[in-house]
Short mmCIF file of C-alpha atoms and ligand atoms in Angstrom, two decimals:
data_model
loop_
_atom_site.label_atom_id
_atom_site.label_comp_id
_atom_site.label_asym_id
_atom_site.label_seq_id
_atom_site.Cartn_x
_atom_site.Cartn_y
_atom_site.Cartn_z
CA UNK A 1 -9.82 8.46 19.84
CA UNK A 2 -13.43 8.48 20.93
CA UNK A 3 -13.15 12.26 21.24
CA UNK A 4 -11.99 12.53 17.63
CA UNK A 5 -15.15 10.71 16.51
CA UNK A 6 -17.29 13.27 18.28
CA UNK A 7 -15.53 16.41 17.06
CA UNK A 8 -16.61 18.07 13.79
CA UNK A 9 -13.87 18.73 11.25
CA UNK A 10 -13.96 22.49 11.88
CA UNK A 11 -12.67 21.87 15.39
CA UNK A 12 -10.68 18.71 14.69
CA UNK A 13 -7.21 18.04 16.04
CA UNK A 14 -4.59 15.49 15.05
CA UNK A 15 -4.55 12.12 16.84
CA UNK A 16 -2.96 12.20 20.30
CA UNK A 17 0.75 11.23 20.39
CA UNK A 18 -0.07 7.99 22.24
CA UNK A 19 -1.97 6.78 19.18
CA UNK A 20 1.42 6.54 17.45
CA UNK A 21 3.68 5.35 20.26
CA UNK A 22 1.57 3.06 22.42
CA UNK A 23 2.13 -0.72 22.08
CA UNK A 24 -1.41 -1.19 23.44
CA UNK A 25 -2.83 0.81 20.52
CA UNK A 26 -0.76 -1.23 18.09
CA UNK A 27 -2.16 -4.42 19.62
CA UNK A 28 -5.68 -3.08 19.05
CA UNK A 29 -4.77 -2.14 15.48
CA UNK A 30 -3.53 -5.69 14.88
CA UNK A 31 -6.71 -7.18 16.29
CA UNK A 32 -9.20 -4.84 14.64
CA UNK A 33 -7.42 -3.73 11.48
CA UNK A 34 -4.51 -5.91 10.39
CA UNK A 35 -6.14 -9.25 11.21
CA UNK A 36 -9.30 -8.30 9.30
CA UNK A 37 -8.66 -5.85 6.48
CA UNK A 38 -7.41 -6.27 2.91
CA UNK A 39 -3.69 -5.55 2.49
CA UNK A 40 -2.16 -4.64 -0.82
CA UNK A 41 0.83 -6.80 -1.66
CA UNK A 42 1.69 -5.31 -5.05
CA UNK A 43 0.77 -5.52 -8.73
CA UNK A 44 -0.72 -8.54 -10.44
CA UNK A 45 1.99 -8.41 -13.12
CA UNK A 46 4.53 -9.40 -10.45
CA UNK A 47 2.89 -12.84 -10.61
CA UNK A 48 2.83 -13.23 -14.39
CA UNK A 49 4.46 -16.69 -14.21
CA UNK A 50 3.53 -19.61 -11.95
CA UNK A 51 5.90 -19.75 -8.99
CA UNK A 52 6.70 -16.03 -8.85
CA UNK A 53 6.29 -15.00 -5.23
CA UNK A 54 6.39 -12.02 -2.89
CA UNK A 55 6.64 -12.26 0.90
CA UNK A 56 5.17 -9.76 3.29
CA UNK A 57 4.53 -9.19 6.94
CA UNK A 58 1.01 -8.26 8.03
CA UNK A 59 1.64 -7.08 11.57
CA UNK A 60 2.60 -10.31 13.40
CA UNK A 61 1.97 -12.65 10.49
CA UNK A 62 4.49 -13.65 7.85
CA UNK A 63 2.69 -14.46 4.62
CA UNK A 64 3.47 -14.88 0.94
CA UNK A 65 1.62 -14.68 -2.34
CA UNK A 66 2.58 -16.86 -5.28
CA UNK A 67 1.56 -17.26 -8.90
CA UNK A 68 -0.38 -20.48 -9.41
CA UNK A 69 -1.25 -21.95 -12.81
CA UNK A 70 -4.90 -22.62 -12.01
CA UNK A 71 -5.75 -19.77 -9.63
CA UNK A 72 -3.68 -16.81 -10.83
CA UNK A 73 -2.42 -15.79 -7.41
CA UNK A 74 -2.76 -17.56 -4.08
CA UNK A 75 -1.58 -16.48 -0.65
CA UNK A 76 -0.49 -18.53 2.35
CA UNK A 77 0.91 -18.21 5.84
CA UNK A 78 4.69 -18.35 5.47
CA UNK A 79 4.83 -21.07 8.13
CA UNK A 80 5.85 -24.66 7.48
CA UNK A 81 3.35 -27.29 8.62
CA UNK A 82 6.14 -29.43 10.09
CA UNK A 83 7.80 -27.26 12.75
CA UNK A 84 6.94 -23.74 11.63
CA UNK A 85 10.06 -22.68 9.72
CA UNK A 86 9.80 -19.67 7.38
CA UNK A 87 9.34 -21.08 3.89
CA UNK A 88 10.17 -18.19 1.55
CA UNK A 89 12.18 -14.97 1.87
CA UNK A 90 12.05 -11.73 -0.11
CA UNK A 91 10.74 -12.23 -3.61
CA UNK A 92 11.66 -14.57 -6.42
CA UNK A 93 10.49 -17.62 -8.32
CA UNK A 94 10.00 -21.14 -7.00
CA UNK A 95 8.48 -24.02 -8.97
CA UNK A 96 7.96 -25.80 -5.65
CA UNK A 97 8.10 -24.37 -2.15
CA UNK A 98 10.83 -26.24 -0.30
CA UNK A 99 11.19 -25.68 3.43
CA UNK A 100 14.80 -24.73 4.24
CA UNK A 101 14.70 -26.74 7.52
CA UNK A 102 13.83 -30.39 6.68
CA UNK A 103 12.79 -30.13 3.08
CA UNK A 104 9.03 -30.55 3.23
CA UNK A 105 7.89 -29.49 -0.22
CA UNK A 106 4.64 -27.80 -1.25
CA UNK A 107 3.08 -27.01 -4.61
CA UNK A 108 1.94 -23.51 -5.53
CA UNK A 109 -1.59 -24.79 -4.76
CA UNK A 110 -0.52 -25.20 -1.12
CA UNK A 111 -0.58 -29.01 -1.09
CA UNK A 112 2.26 -30.86 0.60
CA UNK A 113 3.81 -33.00 -2.16
CA UNK A 114 6.72 -34.60 -0.34
CA UNK A 115 8.20 -34.91 3.14
CA UNK A 116 11.58 -36.68 3.20
CA UNK A 117 12.20 -39.66 5.48
CA UNK A 118 8.83 -39.53 7.19
CA UNK A 119 7.31 -42.82 8.41
CA UNK A 120 5.41 -44.68 5.64
CA UNK A 121 2.02 -44.14 7.28
CA UNK A 122 2.43 -40.33 7.09
CA UNK A 123 -0.03 -39.18 4.43
CA UNK A 124 1.18 -36.03 2.66
CA UNK A 125 -2.20 -35.57 1.00
CA UNK A 126 -3.75 -34.62 4.36
CA UNK A 127 -1.46 -31.63 4.80
CA UNK A 128 -1.79 -28.17 3.21
CA UNK A 129 -0.51 -24.68 3.86
CA UNK A 130 -3.02 -22.36 5.54
CA UNK A 131 -4.53 -20.37 2.71
CA UNK A 132 -5.48 -16.68 2.92
CA UNK A 133 -8.05 -14.60 1.08
CA UNK A 134 -6.92 -13.00 -2.21
CA UNK A 135 -8.70 -10.31 -4.18
CA UNK A 136 -7.65 -8.54 -7.35
CA UNK A 137 -8.85 -4.98 -7.94
CA UNK A 138 -7.70 -2.91 -10.94
CA UNK A 139 -4.44 -4.85 -11.26
CA UNK A 140 -3.65 -4.78 -7.53
CA UNK A 141 -3.33 -7.90 -5.40
CA UNK A 142 -4.79 -7.78 -1.90
CA UNK A 143 -4.58 -10.47 0.78
CA UNK A 144 -6.63 -10.96 3.90
CA UNK A 145 -5.74 -13.07 6.96
CA UNK A 146 -9.46 -13.57 7.51
CA UNK A 147 -10.81 -15.90 4.84
CA UNK A 148 -14.37 -14.85 5.72
CA UNK A 149 -13.75 -11.13 5.31
CA UNK A 150 -16.32 -9.31 3.16
CA UNK A 151 -14.98 -8.51 -0.33
CA UNK A 152 -12.98 -5.34 -0.89
CA UNK A 153 -14.37 -4.12 -4.23
CA UNK A 154 -17.84 -3.00 -3.00
CA UNK A 155 -16.12 -0.66 -0.50
CA UNK A 156 -14.23 0.95 -3.36
CA UNK A 157 -17.19 1.57 -5.69
CA UNK A 158 -16.98 5.38 -5.64
CA UNK A 159 -13.24 5.52 -6.20
CA UNK A 160 -13.50 2.80 -8.81
CA UNK A 161 -15.86 5.03 -10.75
CA UNK A 162 -13.59 8.05 -10.42
CA UNK A 163 -10.59 6.08 -11.68
CA UNK A 164 -12.46 4.07 -14.32
CA UNK A 165 -11.09 5.90 -17.37
CA UNK A 166 -7.48 5.52 -16.26
CA UNK A 167 -7.79 1.73 -16.53
CA UNK A 168 -5.26 1.08 -13.78
CA UNK A 169 -5.31 -2.63 -14.61
CA UNK A 170 -3.46 -1.82 -17.85
CA UNK A 171 -0.46 -0.14 -16.17
CA UNK A 172 2.68 -2.30 -16.15
CA UNK A 173 5.25 -2.35 -13.36
CA UNK A 174 8.45 -0.42 -14.07
CA UNK A 175 10.06 -1.24 -10.74
CA UNK A 176 9.19 -2.34 -7.21
CA UNK A 177 11.43 -1.79 -4.22
CA UNK A 178 11.39 -2.06 -0.42
CA UNK A 179 12.64 0.11 2.42
CA UNK A 180 12.31 0.23 6.19
CA UNK A 181 11.38 3.63 7.61
CA UNK A 182 11.74 4.46 11.30
CA UNK A 183 8.28 5.86 11.88
CA UNK A 184 4.80 4.71 12.80
CA UNK A 185 2.83 3.44 9.82
CA UNK A 186 0.09 6.03 10.41
CA UNK A 187 2.59 8.91 10.16
CA UNK A 188 3.35 7.74 6.62
CA UNK A 189 -0.31 7.34 5.66
CA UNK A 190 -1.10 10.77 7.08
CA UNK A 191 1.75 12.29 5.10
CA UNK A 192 0.15 10.94 1.93
CA UNK A 193 -3.32 12.31 2.81
CA UNK A 194 -2.49 15.98 2.35
CA UNK A 195 -0.74 18.29 -0.09
CA UNK A 196 -0.60 20.95 2.66
CA UNK A 197 3.09 20.13 3.24
CA UNK A 198 4.08 20.12 -0.43
CA UNK A 199 4.91 23.83 -0.87
CA UNK A 200 7.14 23.71 2.23
CA UNK A 201 8.64 20.23 2.25
CA UNK A 202 8.93 19.69 -1.54
CA UNK A 203 9.54 23.22 -2.91
CA UNK A 204 11.80 22.10 -5.79
CA UNK A 205 10.55 18.57 -6.49
CA UNK A 206 6.73 18.38 -6.44
CA UNK A 207 5.52 21.94 -5.90
CA UNK A 208 6.48 23.43 -9.31
CA UNK A 209 4.42 20.83 -11.22
CA UNK A 210 1.79 19.87 -8.64
CA UNK A 211 1.38 22.83 -6.30
CA UNK A 212 -0.43 22.74 -2.98
CA UNK A 213 -2.88 25.39 -4.21
CA UNK A 214 -4.19 23.10 -7.00
CA UNK A 215 -5.28 20.29 -4.69
CA UNK A 216 -8.99 19.46 -4.41
CA UNK A 217 -10.55 17.36 -1.69
CA UNK A 218 -13.12 14.75 -2.70
CA UNK A 219 -15.35 12.93 -0.24
CA UNK A 220 -14.00 9.54 0.73
CA UNK A 221 -15.82 6.44 1.88
CA UNK A 222 -15.80 3.51 4.26
CA UNK A 223 -12.70 2.06 2.62
CA UNK A 224 -10.72 4.98 1.19
CA UNK A 225 -9.87 8.69 1.08
CA UNK A 226 -9.07 10.64 -2.09
CA UNK A 227 -8.10 14.03 -3.41
CA UNK A 228 -6.84 15.32 -6.72
CA UNK A 229 -3.92 17.46 -7.79
CA UNK A 230 -4.05 19.49 -10.97
CA UNK A 231 -0.76 19.85 -12.77
CA UNK A 232 0.75 23.08 -14.04
CA UNK A 233 0.92 23.00 -17.83
CA UNK A 234 4.38 22.81 -19.32
CA UNK A 235 6.11 21.64 -16.14
CA UNK A 236 6.69 17.91 -15.90
CA UNK A 237 7.01 16.35 -12.47
CA UNK A 238 8.16 13.18 -14.14
CA UNK A 239 11.11 12.87 -16.51
CA UNK A 240 10.96 12.67 -20.29
CA UNK A 241 7.29 13.09 -21.01
CA UNK A 242 6.84 10.87 -24.00
CA UNK A 243 4.33 10.86 -26.79
CA UNK A 244 1.54 12.70 -24.97
CA UNK A 245 -1.64 11.03 -23.89
CA UNK A 246 -1.92 7.47 -25.12
CA UNK A 247 -5.03 6.56 -23.19
CA UNK A 248 -7.92 7.50 -25.49
CA UNK A 249 -10.52 7.10 -22.74
CA UNK A 250 -9.32 10.01 -20.60
CA UNK A 251 -11.15 13.31 -20.76
CA UNK A 252 -9.13 16.48 -21.18
CA UNK A 253 -9.69 17.26 -17.53
CA UNK A 254 -8.52 13.82 -16.42
CA UNK A 255 -5.34 14.18 -18.43
CA UNK A 256 -4.37 17.16 -16.32
CA UNK A 257 -5.37 15.62 -13.01
CA UNK A 258 -3.48 13.37 -10.61
CA UNK A 259 -5.95 11.42 -8.46
CA UNK A 260 -4.38 10.58 -5.08
CA UNK A 261 -6.03 7.72 -3.26
CA UNK A 262 -5.48 5.84 -0.04
CA UNK A 263 -7.15 2.48 0.37
CA UNK A 264 -7.47 1.66 4.05
CA UNK A 265 -5.55 0.69 5.91
CA UNK A 266 -2.23 1.16 4.15
CA UNK A 267 -2.25 1.21 0.35
CA UNK A 268 -1.43 4.60 -1.16
CA UNK A 269 -1.27 5.69 -4.79
CA UNK A 270 -0.87 8.72 -6.99
CA UNK A 271 -2.11 8.27 -10.55
CA UNK A 272 -1.51 10.20 -13.76
CA UNK A 273 -2.24 9.60 -17.43
CA UNK A 274 1.07 7.80 -17.91
CA UNK A 275 2.34 6.67 -14.48
CA UNK A 276 1.21 5.39 -11.16
CA UNK A 277 3.29 5.71 -7.99
CA UNK A 278 2.22 3.43 -5.14
CA UNK A 279 3.18 2.38 -1.64
CA UNK A 280 2.00 -0.59 0.44
CA UNK A 281 2.88 -0.33 4.12
CA UNK A 282 3.60 -3.12 6.56
CA UNK A 283 3.94 -2.00 10.18
CA UNK A 284 6.77 -3.56 12.20
CA UNK A 285 6.11 -2.55 15.79
CA UNK A 286 5.09 1.00 16.70
CA UNK A 287 8.23 2.68 15.36
CA UNK A 288 9.02 0.95 12.08
CA UNK A 289 7.26 0.38 8.82
CA UNK A 290 8.29 -1.72 5.85
CA UNK A 291 7.48 0.27 2.74
CA UNK A 292 6.96 -1.66 -0.48
CA UNK A 293 6.70 0.88 -3.27
CA UNK A 294 6.94 1.12 -7.00
CA UNK A 295 5.92 2.73 -10.25
CA UNK A 296 3.82 1.33 -13.07
CA UNK A 297 3.50 2.90 -16.52
CA UNK A 298 0.60 3.11 -18.97
CA UNK A 299 1.32 0.85 -21.98
CA UNK A 300 3.28 2.53 -24.76
CA UNK A 301 4.40 5.55 -22.73
CA UNK A 302 7.91 4.10 -22.45
CA UNK A 303 9.67 2.35 -25.32
CA UNK A 304 10.70 -1.20 -24.46
CA UNK A 305 14.39 -0.56 -25.11
CA UNK A 306 14.38 2.42 -22.73
CA UNK A 307 12.49 0.88 -19.84
CA UNK A 308 15.49 0.30 -17.55
CA UNK A 309 16.94 3.72 -18.17
CA UNK A 310 13.57 5.43 -17.62
CA UNK A 311 12.85 3.34 -14.55
CA UNK A 312 16.17 4.46 -13.03
CA UNK A 313 15.43 8.13 -13.79
CA UNK A 314 11.91 7.99 -12.38
CA UNK A 315 13.15 6.17 -9.30
CA UNK A 316 15.80 8.85 -8.75
CA UNK A 317 13.11 11.58 -8.81
CA UNK A 318 10.92 9.66 -6.35
CA UNK A 319 13.89 8.76 -4.11
CA UNK A 320 14.49 12.51 -3.75
CA UNK A 321 10.82 13.15 -2.90
CA UNK A 322 10.75 10.24 -0.43
CA UNK A 323 13.92 11.49 1.25
CA UNK A 324 12.23 14.85 1.82
CA UNK A 325 9.22 13.18 3.46
CA UNK A 326 11.20 10.56 5.32
CA UNK A 327 13.48 13.00 7.13
CA UNK A 328 10.45 14.86 8.46
CA UNK A 329 8.16 12.01 9.38
CA UNK A 330 10.87 9.98 11.12
CA UNK A 331 11.40 13.05 13.30
CA UNK A 332 7.65 13.46 13.77
CA UNK A 333 7.52 9.94 15.17
CA UNK A 334 10.50 10.54 17.41
CA UNK A 335 8.91 13.77 18.72
CA UNK A 336 5.67 11.94 19.53
CA UNK A 337 7.46 10.68 22.66
CA UNK A 338 8.29 14.21 23.79
CA UNK A 339 6.60 15.36 27.00
CA UNK A 340 5.63 18.45 24.99
CA UNK A 341 3.94 16.62 22.11
CA UNK A 342 0.21 17.22 21.87
CA UNK A 343 -2.49 16.99 19.23
CA UNK A 344 -2.75 20.14 17.12
CA UNK A 345 -5.52 21.85 15.18
CA UNK A 346 -5.93 20.62 11.63
CA UNK A 347 -5.86 22.87 8.55
CA UNK A 348 -8.80 22.86 6.08
CA UNK A 349 -6.40 21.15 3.62
CA UNK A 350 -6.16 18.17 6.00
CA UNK A 351 -9.66 16.88 5.44
CA UNK A 352 -8.42 13.51 4.10
CA UNK A 353 -6.14 13.15 7.12
CA UNK A 354 -9.16 13.69 9.32
CA UNK A 355 -11.08 11.02 7.38
CA UNK A 356 -8.21 8.57 7.90
CA UNK A 357 -8.18 9.42 11.62
CA UNK A 358 -11.93 8.82 11.74
CA UNK A 359 -11.39 5.42 10.13
CA UNK A 360 -8.78 4.53 12.80
CA UNK A 361 -11.01 5.78 15.60
CA UNK A 362 -14.04 3.87 14.24
CA UNK A 363 -12.06 0.66 14.06
CA UNK A 364 -10.36 0.97 17.45
CA UNK A 365 -13.37 2.24 19.37
CA UNK A 366 -15.56 -0.43 17.83
CA UNK A 367 -18.11 2.16 16.71
S1 FES B 1 10.04 -27.04 9.64
FE1 FES B 1 9.69 -27.20 7.55
S2 FES B 1 10.37 -29.16 7.05
FE2 FES B 1 10.72 -29.02 9.17
FE1 FE2 B 2 5.42 14.57 0.82
#
């Protein structure tokens, strides 16, 4: 890893296989990345009513975020203050958070409101759920295990400017889903950093509309990488292009451009004038990653009475694309344990991958 920090891009190689398979490296990642960085949990519109919640796993920590009347969204450790039972599962809506073990009950503000059959001197008002940092950026909800972490937004200033006209905060969720992939989380991030593989791995799905040759690298920053894909006129990657551009703030150039952005460590998105496809990754050990992903649409691009039908069609297209990637990157991870696996020379089209590797190396080497 140190070596990768010292090598210029022209001579750069991929990370060594151990970086993906070693439990010791994962422990370092937990300590220096997952315990400290901002993690995307999903879209703010998933919390549009008090009590709506989403659970997630940030490395070793089970946490949840929940809509709260006074604060918008709050996040907590998913650990009961009595004897540490898991409070919430999956996603859903809960007016009160009731522990499934002995029924201790918390409000969405984290305060313990009742604890059945406890001795009279037990004072519920002295007990609260451990609260985590929450930040909202452009309609995304991020949580941080470290309540003293510096804010996320300043690290995203350059990408915020690039995306400003898209007004990502206006996009509304069409669907959100979850899958477990048998690969290292970094293999999935790396796959999303480059369009080099598109003409080979996605010849019939992505390549006709968003070809490898129309990708352009843009310099990233401390907290993100980015590149753009131009689309080929007249060929829709998506289904049923609707009424044309409805976002009056986009320039002509922006309307034909898909910005692709990765916010470190593990939030990935591809944006267009009418849709946004996103993934938020949660590592589960070295060889598994929980993938929360979804699509949000710019307002008005899908008629209300056709939302479900369109969501199903768009999901089917993206399921096909994901299946193409998944088959390959699950094998990539499996091959990382081969005695013949080695790091390989990077292609000029893998500049964003190199930036992501530099981020990992910086964090793990403490530079
Ligand atoms: S562990 Fe939650 S009420 Fe006992
Ligand atoms: Fe891909």
